[in-house]
Coordinates of C-alpha atoms in Angstrom, one line a residue:
M245 CA -123.8 146.9 -113.2
Y246 CA -124.8 144.6 -116.0
V247 CA -126.8 141.5 -116.7
K248 CA -124.9 138.2 -116.8
I249 CA -125.9 134.7 -117.7
T250 CA -124.1 132.0 -115.8
K251 CA -124.2 128.2 -116.2
S252 CA -124.6 125.5 -113.6
G253 CA -124.6 122.2 -115.3
P254 CA -127.2 122.2 -118.0
R255 CA -129.1 125.1 -116.5
K256 CA -128.6 128.9 -117.2
Y257 CA -129.3 131.7 -114.7
V258 CA -129.7 135.4 -115.1
Q259 CA -127.9 137.5 -112.6
L260 CA -127.4 141.2 -111.9
V261 CA -123.6 141.7 -111.5
E262 CA -121.6 144.6 -110.2
A263 CA -118.0 145.2 -111.2
Y264 CA -115.6 146.7 -108.7
R265 CA -112.0 146.8 -107.6
D266 CA -110.6 145.4 -104.4
E267 CA -108.3 147.2 -102.0
N268 CA -105.4 146.2 -104.2
G269 CA -107.0 147.7 -107.3
R270 CA -107.7 144.4 -109.0
P271 CA -111.0 144.1 -110.9
K272 CA -113.6 142.0 -109.3
Q273 CA -117.3 141.0 -109.8
R274 CA -120.0 140.4 -107.3
T275 CA -123.6 139.2 -107.7
I276 CA -126.1 141.8 -106.6
A277 CA -129.2 139.7 -107.4
S278 CA -130.2 136.5 -109.0
L279 CA -133.2 136.9 -111.3
G280 CA -133.8 133.2 -111.8
R281 CA -133.5 130.5 -114.4
L282 CA -133.4 131.9 -118.0
E283 CA -135.9 129.5 -119.4
K284 CA -138.5 130.4 -116.7
L285 CA -138.2 134.2 -117.0
S286 CA -141.2 135.8 -118.9
D287 CA -143.5 138.4 -117.5
E288 CA -141.5 138.7 -114.3
L289 CA -138.6 140.2 -116.1
Q290 CA -140.8 142.6 -118.0
T291 CA -142.1 143.8 -114.6
V292 CA -138.6 144.5 -113.5
I293 CA -137.8 146.4 -116.7
D294 CA -141.0 148.5 -116.4
G295 CA -140.2 149.3 -112.7
L296 CA -136.7 150.4 -113.6
C297 CA -138.0 152.6 -116.4
R298 CA -140.5 154.2 -114.0
I299 CA -137.9 154.9 -111.3
T300 CA -135.5 156.5 -113.8
G301 CA -138.1 158.3 -115.8
R302 CA -137.2 156.7 -119.0
T303 CA -139.5 155.0 -121.6
L304 CA -138.8 152.1 -124.0
P305 CA -138.9 152.9 -127.7
D306 CA -142.0 151.7 -129.5
K307 CA -141.7 148.6 -131.7
P308 CA -140.8 149.9 -135.2
E309 CA -143.5 149.7 -137.8
I310 CA -142.2 148.0 -141.0
Q311 CA -144.0 147.8 -144.3
F312 CA -142.5 145.9 -147.3
E313 CA -143.4 146.6 -150.9
S314 CA -143.4 143.9 -153.5
A315 CA -139.9 143.2 -154.8
R316 CA -139.3 144.3 -158.4
A317 CA -136.9 142.8 -161.0
M318 CA -134.1 145.2 -161.9
G319 CA -131.0 143.5 -163.1
N320 CA -132.3 142.6 -166.6
V321 CA -133.8 146.0 -167.4
W322 CA -130.7 147.7 -165.9
A323 CA -128.4 145.9 -168.3
L324 CA -130.7 146.6 -171.3
S325 CA -130.9 150.3 -170.3
E326 CA -127.1 150.5 -170.1
L327 CA -126.8 149.0 -173.6
W328 CA -129.5 151.4 -174.8
S329 CA -127.3 154.3 -173.7
Q330 CA -124.0 152.8 -174.7
L331 CA -125.2 152.3 -178.3
G332 CA -126.5 155.8 -178.4
F333 CA -130.3 155.2 -178.7
D334 CA -130.9 157.9 -176.2
Q335 CA -130.1 160.3 -179.1
L336 CA -133.6 159.6 -180.2
R337 CA -134.6 162.1 -177.6
K338 CA -133.4 164.9 -179.8
I339 CA -135.8 163.9 -182.6
F340 CA -138.8 164.4 -180.4
R341 CA -137.8 167.6 -178.8
G342 CA -139.9 170.6 -179.8
T343 CA -142.8 168.4 -180.9
R344 CA -146.4 168.9 -179.7
H345 CA -146.1 165.9 -177.4
S346 CA -145.9 166.6 -173.7
I347 CA -145.0 163.0 -172.9
H348 CA -141.5 161.6 -172.9
I349 CA -141.5 159.9 -176.3
E350 CA -138.0 158.5 -176.1
A351 CA -138.5 157.0 -172.7
L352 CA -141.8 155.4 -173.7
I353 CA -140.1 153.9 -176.8
H354 CA -137.3 152.7 -174.5
I355 CA -139.8 151.1 -172.2
M356 CA -141.6 149.2 -175.1
V357 CA -138.2 148.0 -176.5
L358 CA -137.1 146.7 -173.2
N359 CA -140.5 144.9 -172.7
R360 CA -140.0 143.0 -176.0
L361 CA -136.7 141.6 -174.6
A362 CA -137.7 141.1 -171.0
E363 CA -141.4 140.0 -171.1
P364 CA -143.0 140.7 -174.5
D365 CA -146.6 141.6 -174.2
S366 CA -149.3 143.8 -175.7
K367 CA -149.2 147.5 -175.1
L368 CA -151.7 147.0 -172.2
G369 CA -149.4 144.2 -171.0
V370 CA -146.6 146.7 -170.9
L371 CA -148.4 148.7 -168.2
R372 CA -148.8 145.5 -166.1
W373 CA -145.2 144.7 -166.7
L374 CA -144.1 148.1 -165.5
E375 CA -145.6 147.3 -162.1
T376 CA -143.2 144.3 -161.7
V377 CA -139.9 146.0 -162.6
S378 CA -137.7 148.7 -161.2
L379 CA -136.7 150.6 -164.3
P380 CA -133.8 152.9 -163.6
G381 CA -134.9 156.5 -163.6
L382 CA -138.6 156.1 -164.5
Q383 CA -139.1 159.7 -163.3
G384 CA -141.2 161.7 -165.7
V385 CA -143.3 158.7 -167.0
E386 CA -144.7 157.5 -163.7
N387 CA -148.3 157.8 -164.8
V388 CA -148.0 156.1 -168.2
D389 CA -151.3 154.8 -169.7
H390 CA -152.3 153.0 -172.8
Q391 CA -152.9 156.1 -174.8
H392 CA -149.4 157.4 -174.0
L393 CA -147.9 154.3 -175.5
L394 CA -150.1 154.6 -178.6
R395 CA -149.2 158.3 -179.0
A396 CA -145.5 157.4 -178.7
M397 CA -145.9 154.9 -181.5
D398 CA -147.6 157.5 -183.7
A399 CA -144.8 159.9 -183.0
L400 CA -142.3 157.2 -183.9
S401 CA -144.1 156.5 -187.2
D402 CA -144.3 160.2 -188.0
R403 CA -140.6 160.6 -187.6
Q404 CA -139.7 157.3 -189.1
D405 CA -137.2 158.7 -191.6
E406 CA -135.4 160.7 -188.9
V407 CA -135.3 157.6 -186.6
N408 CA -133.9 155.5 -189.4
D409 CA -131.2 158.1 -190.0
T410 CA -130.3 158.1 -186.4
V411 CA -130.2 154.3 -186.1
T412 CA -128.1 154.2 -189.3
G413 CA -125.6 156.7 -187.7
L414 CA -125.4 154.4 -184.6
L415 CA -124.7 151.3 -186.7
R416 CA -122.5 152.8 -189.5
P417 CA -119.2 152.5 -187.5
L418 CA -119.8 148.8 -187.2
V419 CA -120.0 148.2 -191.0
D420 CA -116.9 147.2 -193.0
Q421 CA -116.4 149.7 -195.7
D422 CA -114.2 147.4 -197.9
L423 CA -116.5 144.4 -198.1
S424 CA -119.9 144.3 -196.7
V425 CA -121.6 140.9 -197.2
V426 CA -125.3 141.5 -196.9
F427 CA -127.8 138.8 -196.0
Y428 CA -131.3 139.6 -197.0
D429 CA -134.4 137.6 -196.3
M430 CA -138.1 138.0 -195.7
T431 CA -140.6 136.4 -193.4
T432 CA -144.3 136.7 -192.8
I433 CA -145.9 138.1 -189.7
R434 CA -149.4 137.1 -188.9
T435 CA -151.9 139.9 -188.2
E436 CA -155.4 140.0 -186.6
G437 CA -158.5 142.1 -187.2
H438 CA -161.0 142.4 -190.0
S439 CA -161.3 146.2 -190.5
E440 CA -159.8 147.6 -193.7
P441 CA -158.3 151.1 -193.2
A442 CA -156.9 153.0 -196.1
D443 CA -153.5 151.8 -197.3
D444 CA -153.9 148.6 -195.2
L445 CA -150.7 146.6 -195.0
R446 CA -152.5 143.5 -193.9
K447 CA -153.2 141.3 -196.9
Y448 CA -153.9 137.6 -197.3
G449 CA -150.9 135.7 -198.7
L450 CA -149.0 132.5 -198.5
S451 CA -147.3 132.4 -195.1
K452 CA -143.9 130.7 -194.3
E453 CA -146.0 127.9 -192.7
G454 CA -147.5 127.1 -196.1
C455 CA -151.0 128.3 -195.6
I456 CA -153.0 131.4 -196.5
K457 CA -153.2 134.0 -193.7
Q458 CA -153.7 137.6 -193.2
Q459 CA -150.2 139.0 -192.7
V460 CA -147.6 141.6 -193.4
M461 CA -144.1 140.9 -195.0
L462 CA -141.0 141.9 -193.1
G463 CA -137.6 142.1 -194.8
I464 CA -134.4 142.4 -192.8
V465 CA -130.8 143.1 -193.9
Q466 CA -128.0 141.8 -191.7
T467 CA -124.2 141.9 -191.8
A468 CA -122.1 138.7 -191.9
D469 CA -121.8 139.1 -188.1
G470 CA -125.5 139.0 -187.7
L471 CA -125.9 142.7 -187.0
P472 CA -129.3 144.0 -188.3
L473 CA -128.8 147.0 -190.6
H474 CA -132.2 147.7 -192.0
H475 CA -135.8 146.5 -192.0
E476 CA -138.8 147.2 -194.2
V477 CA -142.5 146.3 -193.8
F478 CA -144.4 145.4 -197.0
E479 CA -148.0 144.4 -197.8
G480 CA -148.8 140.8 -196.9
N481 CA -149.1 139.7 -200.6
T482 CA -145.9 141.4 -201.9
A483 CA -143.8 139.3 -204.2
E484 CA -140.4 138.8 -202.4
V485 CA -138.2 139.4 -205.5
S486 CA -139.7 142.9 -206.0
T487 CA -138.5 144.0 -202.6
L488 CA -134.8 143.4 -203.2
M489 CA -133.8 146.3 -205.4
P490 CA -135.5 149.0 -203.3
T491 CA -133.9 147.6 -200.2
L492 CA -130.4 147.5 -201.7
K493 CA -130.8 151.1 -202.8
K494 CA -131.5 152.2 -199.3
I495 CA -128.5 150.2 -198.0
T496 CA -126.1 151.8 -200.4
E497 CA -127.5 155.3 -199.6
R498 CA -127.3 154.8 -195.9
Y499 CA -124.0 152.9 -195.4
P500 CA -120.6 153.8 -196.9
V501 CA -120.0 150.5 -198.7
T502 CA -118.4 150.2 -202.1
R503 CA -119.1 146.5 -202.6
I504 CA -122.1 144.4 -201.8
V505 CA -122.5 140.6 -202.0
V506 CA -126.1 139.6 -201.7
V507 CA -126.6 136.1 -200.2
A508 CA -130.2 135.0 -200.8
D509 CA -132.1 131.9 -199.9
R510 CA -133.9 129.6 -202.3
G511 CA -137.3 131.1 -201.4
L512 CA -136.4 134.7 -202.0
L513 CA -135.2 134.6 -205.6
S514 CA -135.2 132.3 -208.6
I515 CA -132.6 131.7 -211.2
D516 CA -135.0 133.3 -213.6
N517 CA -134.1 136.7 -212.1
L518 CA -130.4 136.4 -212.8
K519 CA -130.4 138.8 -215.8
E520 CA -132.0 141.4 -213.6
L521 CA -129.4 140.9 -210.9
Q522 CA -126.5 141.1 -213.3
S523 CA -127.8 144.4 -214.7
V524 CA -127.6 146.1 -211.3
T525 CA -124.8 148.6 -210.8
L526 CA -124.0 150.1 -207.4
P527 CA -123.4 153.8 -206.9
S528 CA -119.6 153.0 -206.6
G529 CA -119.7 151.7 -210.2
L530 CA -119.2 148.1 -209.2
P531 CA -121.7 145.4 -210.2
L532 CA -124.0 143.9 -207.7
E533 CA -122.5 140.5 -206.6
F534 CA -124.6 137.6 -205.4
V535 CA -124.6 134.1 -204.1
L536 CA -127.9 132.5 -205.0
A537 CA -129.1 129.1 -204.0
V538 CA -130.8 127.1 -206.7
P539 CA -134.3 126.1 -205.7
G540 CA -134.8 122.4 -205.2
R541 CA -137.5 122.2 -207.8
R542 CA -134.9 123.2 -210.4
Y543 CA -132.3 120.6 -209.5
G544 CA -133.5 118.4 -212.3
D545 CA -132.3 121.0 -214.8
F546 CA -128.7 120.3 -213.6
K547 CA -128.9 116.5 -213.9
E548 CA -126.4 116.4 -216.8
I549 CA -123.9 118.4 -214.7
L550 CA -124.4 116.4 -211.5
E551 CA -124.2 112.8 -212.9
P552 CA -120.5 113.0 -213.9
L553 CA -119.7 114.8 -210.7
Q554 CA -121.5 112.1 -208.7
Q555 CA -119.5 109.3 -210.4
S556 CA -116.1 111.0 -210.2
L557 CA -116.2 112.9 -206.9
F558 CA -119.2 112.3 -204.7
A559 CA -119.9 108.5 -204.9
E560 CA -117.0 107.4 -202.7
A561 CA -116.7 110.6 -200.6
A562 CA -116.5 110.2 -196.8
E563 CA -116.6 113.9 -196.0
E564 CA -118.0 117.1 -197.6
V565 CA -116.8 117.7 -201.1
I566 CA -117.0 121.2 -202.7
T567 CA -116.4 121.8 -206.4
E568 CA -117.5 124.1 -209.1
T569 CA -118.2 124.3 -212.8
K570 CA -119.7 126.8 -215.3
W571 CA -123.3 127.4 -216.0
Q572 CA -124.7 130.2 -218.2
D573 CA -121.4 132.1 -217.9
L574 CA -121.7 132.0 -214.1
R575 CA -120.0 130.0 -211.4
L576 CA -122.0 127.0 -210.3
V577 CA -120.7 125.8 -206.9
V578 CA -121.8 122.3 -205.9
A579 CA -121.3 121.0 -202.4
H580 CA -122.0 117.3 -201.5
D581 CA -122.4 116.2 -197.9
P582 CA -122.3 112.3 -197.8
V583 CA -123.6 112.2 -194.2
R584 CA -126.6 114.3 -195.1
A585 CA -127.1 112.3 -198.3
A586 CA -127.2 109.1 -196.3
E587 CA -129.7 110.5 -193.9
Q588 CA -131.9 111.6 -196.8
H589 CA -131.6 108.2 -198.5
A590 CA -132.6 106.4 -195.3
A591 CA -135.5 108.8 -194.6
R592 CA -136.9 108.4 -198.1
D593 CA -136.5 104.6 -198.1
K594 CA -138.3 104.5 -194.8
K595 CA -141.2 106.5 -196.1
I596 CA -141.4 104.3 -199.2
A597 CA -141.4 101.2 -197.1
V598 CA -144.3 102.5 -195.0
L599 CA -146.3 103.4 -198.1
E600 CA -145.7 99.9 -199.6
E601 CA -146.9 98.4 -196.3
V602 CA -150.1 100.5 -196.5
A603 CA -150.6 99.5 -200.1
E604 CA -150.1 95.8 -199.1
Q605 CA -152.8 96.2 -196.4
L606 CA -155.2 97.8 -198.9
A607 CA -154.6 95.1 -201.5
S608 CA -155.0 92.3 -198.9
K609 CA -158.4 93.8 -197.9
L610 CA -159.5 94.0 -201.5
D611 CA -158.5 90.3 -202.0
Q612 CA -160.4 89.2 -198.9
Q613 CA -163.5 91.0 -200.0
D614 CA -163.3 89.3 -203.4
D615 CA -163.0 85.9 -201.6
G616 CA -166.3 86.7 -199.8
A617 CA -164.8 87.6 -196.4
K618 CA -166.9 90.0 -194.4
S619 CA -165.5 92.9 -192.3
R620 CA -166.9 95.7 -190.2
G621 CA -167.4 99.1 -191.8
R622 CA -167.9 100.2 -195.4
K623 CA -166.7 98.0 -198.2
L624 CA -163.5 99.1 -199.7
S625 CA -163.4 99.8 -203.5
D626 CA -160.4 99.8 -205.8
G627 CA -161.0 103.5 -206.4
G628 CA -161.2 104.1 -202.6
A629 CA -157.9 102.2 -202.1
S630 CA -156.2 104.2 -204.8
A631 CA -157.4 107.5 -203.3
T632 CA -156.3 106.5 -199.8
L633 CA -152.8 105.5 -200.9
Y634 CA -152.5 108.7 -203.1
K635 CA -153.4 110.9 -200.2
K636 CA -150.6 109.3 -198.1
V637 CA -148.2 109.5 -200.9
C638 CA -148.9 113.3 -201.2
E639 CA -148.5 113.7 -197.5
A640 CA -145.1 112.0 -197.7
K641 CA -144.2 114.3 -200.7
L642 CA -143.3 111.3 -202.8
A643 CA -145.8 111.7 -205.6
K644 CA -143.0 111.9 -208.3
I645 CA -141.6 108.6 -207.1
V646 CA -144.6 106.5 -206.0
K647 CA -147.0 106.6 -208.9
V648 CA -150.7 105.7 -208.1
D649 CA -152.8 105.1 -211.1
L650 CA -156.0 107.0 -210.3
K651 CA -157.6 106.3 -213.7
S652 CA -157.3 102.5 -213.5
S653 CA -160.4 100.5 -212.5
L654 CA -158.1 98.3 -210.4
F655 CA -156.0 99.4 -207.5
C656 CA -152.4 99.6 -208.7
Y657 CA -149.3 101.7 -208.0
D658 CA -145.6 101.6 -209.0
V659 CA -142.3 102.9 -207.6
D660 CA -140.6 104.7 -210.5
P661 CA -136.9 103.6 -210.4
V662 CA -135.8 106.5 -212.7
A663 CA -137.4 109.1 -210.4
L664 CA -136.0 107.4 -207.4
Q665 CA -132.5 107.4 -208.8
K666 CA -132.8 111.0 -209.8
A667 CA -133.9 111.9 -206.2
R668 CA -131.0 110.0 -204.8
L669 CA -128.7 111.9 -207.1
M670 CA -129.8 115.2 -205.6
D671 CA -129.5 114.1 -201.9
G672 CA -126.9 115.9 -199.9
K673 CA -126.4 118.5 -202.6
L674 CA -126.2 122.3 -202.4
L675 CA -126.2 124.2 -205.6
L676 CA -125.1 127.9 -205.6
V677 CA -124.9 130.3 -208.5
T678 CA -122.6 133.3 -208.1
N679 CA -120.9 136.0 -210.1
T680 CA -118.2 136.7 -207.4
T681 CA -114.6 136.3 -208.7
D682 CA -112.5 136.4 -205.6
L683 CA -114.3 134.0 -203.3
S684 CA -113.2 130.4 -203.3
S685 CA -115.7 127.6 -203.8
A686 CA -115.5 126.9 -200.0
G687 CA -115.9 130.6 -199.3
V688 CA -119.0 130.8 -201.4
V689 CA -120.5 127.9 -199.5
A690 CA -119.5 129.4 -196.2
R691 CA -121.1 132.7 -197.1
Y692 CA -124.4 130.9 -197.9
K693 CA -124.4 128.8 -194.8
S694 CA -124.0 132.0 -192.8
L695 CA -127.5 132.9 -194.1
A696 CA -128.8 130.6 -191.3
D697 CA -127.9 133.4 -188.9
I698 CA -130.6 135.7 -190.4
E699 CA -133.0 132.8 -190.0
R700 CA -132.1 132.7 -186.3
G701 CA -132.8 136.4 -186.3
F702 CA -136.3 135.8 -187.5
R703 CA -136.7 133.1 -184.9
V704 CA -135.7 135.6 -182.2
L705 CA -138.2 138.1 -183.6
K706 CA -141.0 135.5 -183.6
T707 CA -140.2 133.7 -180.3
E708 CA -138.2 135.8 -177.8
I709 CA -139.3 139.2 -179.0
E710 CA -142.7 137.9 -180.2
I711 CA -143.3 140.4 -183.0
G712 CA -146.5 138.6 -184.0
P713 CA -149.3 138.2 -184.2
I714 CA -149.8 142.0 -184.7
Y715 CA -153.1 143.3 -183.4
H716 CA -152.7 146.9 -184.6
R717 CA -154.7 147.7 -187.7
L718 CA -153.4 151.2 -188.7
P719 CA -150.4 151.0 -191.1
K720 CA -148.4 153.6 -189.1
R721 CA -148.7 151.6 -185.9
I722 CA -147.8 148.3 -187.6
K723 CA -144.7 150.0 -188.9
A724 CA -144.0 151.5 -185.4
H725 CA -144.4 148.1 -183.8
A726 CA -141.9 146.6 -186.4
M727 CA -139.4 149.4 -185.6
I728 CA -139.7 148.7 -181.9
C729 CA -139.0 145.0 -182.5
F730 CA -136.2 145.9 -184.9
I731 CA -134.4 148.0 -182.2
A732 CA -135.0 145.2 -179.7
L733 CA -133.3 142.8 -182.2
I734 CA -130.3 145.1 -182.4
L735 CA -129.9 145.0 -178.6
H736 CA -130.3 141.2 -178.6
R737 CA -127.6 140.8 -181.3
V738 CA -125.2 143.2 -179.5
M739 CA -125.7 141.2 -176.3
R740 CA -124.9 138.0 -178.2
M741 CA -121.8 139.5 -179.9
R742 CA -120.4 140.6 -176.5
L743 CA -121.2 137.2 -174.8
R744 CA -119.5 135.4 -177.7
A745 CA -116.5 137.7 -177.6
A746 CA -116.1 136.9 -173.9
G747 CA -116.2 133.2 -174.6
S748 CA -119.4 132.7 -172.7
D749 CA -121.9 129.9 -173.6
Y750 CA -124.8 132.1 -172.2
S751 CA -127.5 133.1 -174.7
P752 CA -129.0 136.6 -174.3
E753 CA -132.2 134.9 -173.0
R754 CA -130.4 133.0 -170.3
A755 CA -128.3 136.1 -169.4
L756 CA -131.4 138.2 -169.0
E757 CA -133.1 135.4 -167.0
Q758 CA -130.1 135.3 -164.6
L759 CA -129.9 139.1 -164.2
E760 CA -133.6 139.3 -163.6
R761 CA -132.9 137.8 -160.2
I762 CA -131.2 141.0 -159.1
Q763 CA -134.2 142.6 -157.5
H764 CA -135.0 146.1 -156.0
H765 CA -136.5 146.0 -152.5
K766 CA -138.2 148.9 -150.8
A767 CA -139.6 149.1 -147.3
H768 CA -141.0 151.8 -145.0
L769 CA -139.5 151.9 -141.5
N770 CA -141.8 154.1 -139.3
N771 CA -143.0 155.7 -142.6
N772 CA -139.4 156.4 -143.7
P773 CA -138.6 154.8 -147.1
V774 CA -135.6 152.4 -147.2
E775 CA -134.4 150.8 -150.4
G776 CA -131.7 148.5 -151.6
L777 CA -130.7 145.7 -154.0
S778 CA -130.6 142.0 -153.5
T779 CA -127.1 140.5 -153.1
I780 CA -125.4 140.3 -156.5
S781 CA -123.8 136.9 -157.1
S782 CA -120.4 136.3 -158.6
E783 CA -122.1 134.8 -161.7
Q784 CA -124.3 137.9 -162.1
L785 CA -121.2 140.1 -161.7
S786 CA -119.4 138.1 -164.4
L787 CA -122.4 138.5 -166.8
L788 CA -122.4 142.2 -166.3
A789 CA -118.7 142.4 -167.0
M790 CA -119.1 140.3 -170.2
L791 CA -121.9 142.6 -171.3
E792 CA -119.6 145.6 -170.5
V793 CA -122.3 146.9 -168.1
K794 CA -121.5 148.4 -164.8
K795 CA -122.9 147.2 -161.5
P796 CA -126.5 148.4 -160.9
T797 CA -127.3 151.0 -158.3
T798 CA -130.6 152.5 -157.0
T799 CA -129.9 156.1 -157.8
H800 CA -129.6 156.0 -161.6
D801 CA -131.9 158.4 -163.3
L802 CA -133.1 157.6 -166.8
S803 CA -134.2 161.2 -167.5
T804 CA -130.6 162.4 -167.2
M805 CA -129.0 159.5 -169.2

């Protein structure tokens, strides 16, 4: 017998039906009982069920008890952990074996690096973040606390040289031994705190934002492909030029390169240091080669060179023109971008027009006062008008062109036509000094423009990885924090390289955001744990493939990676 629902017009009925065979052996059905209309059955049906159970001696199973835990993000940390292992960073574990530390140092460093890429936060914030992610194989570090993270940073700092050697070994196969074009630049990282421990790295200096701040200096060396090779932390008031030679020495010691072309920004070096650069010889016996941008403040020294080039090549140019000449026995490569020049012309002319309008308003007010007109507020003096205009001229950075006579008893100013013409001559120009012999003029410019990539690396450090502000005060922990962020930058750049190689327009940030939606779910069914992953979309599978990372599972163990 079985229960059957039959229809009669719009109504549905529940019937108890018996199947049987007639005298000819054909299957038939007959209704044993009609239990009533389906929509009206409620407690009556439960009474029938209870009676049948009582007669047969059976019991209904209890309603299962289900408890759900909070879902945890897994896809992003899974991908980063796979990259960590693929690049060989799990070899750091060998460095910390046999130390006095009972905690899993490599795993804690791993966690802090992943946090910088997934959701950068303070070391206390790392502990809160761990409660929201399902990190593959967190066994062994379940009871992580703040002191564990700090001890791991201390161990990282104590073994800094060994860690650097290991990282160098991981990166060395990626470096071209025939020609390694090195991009070196420095940035400032703001620090907090007022205590002054011994050998304090935090010093007051001029930040990249143009103001005096307590800070440390961070120098980074990258390849032409944007792969970070080396980093160094300096005191916050260190002169940038003094950091170049020690850094290059470490690069030549660590990487098997026979030739180095240093590409440096205007802010790092000045042409006054050319003799020092030309005197440097690499361990291979070859001279140090460089591509050095001429600082804008020195463009005036090249006026006699630029004027004939402007008349003969640049004046009528419709697209970028690159040429070169000689200067102090070196190659001077000059690039002129007419589009950029026109933009700078227009921007300057607009600023001058605004300043002239302000000057006209000030002069008009002075004239009205002389005529006896009254106005609200303090009476304007000629000196006050001059000071007001001069302040606005300085804010517009046009003090060399718009001359305000602050010594005159009367309000007066002038637009210097010679200075304006000189400024227009420099618009759209890029001046590069180099001692390379086999790079074309266009190649020299291309090498320099690639320097923008290291600037993007600094932006990644300051925005996505959030290296600063640094709240640590001890020098060893500041250096450990910088090392953690440097390793995070390596993972970020490898992600970017793989996404680009696959032809994807995804950035590492967007990729991690998409993968974060792969979540780990855990529930308890009658006190028995049940776990699984959310459905992985085709887009997420494609991202994993482009990153050369396998599909995540719930049984991966970090401690055995």
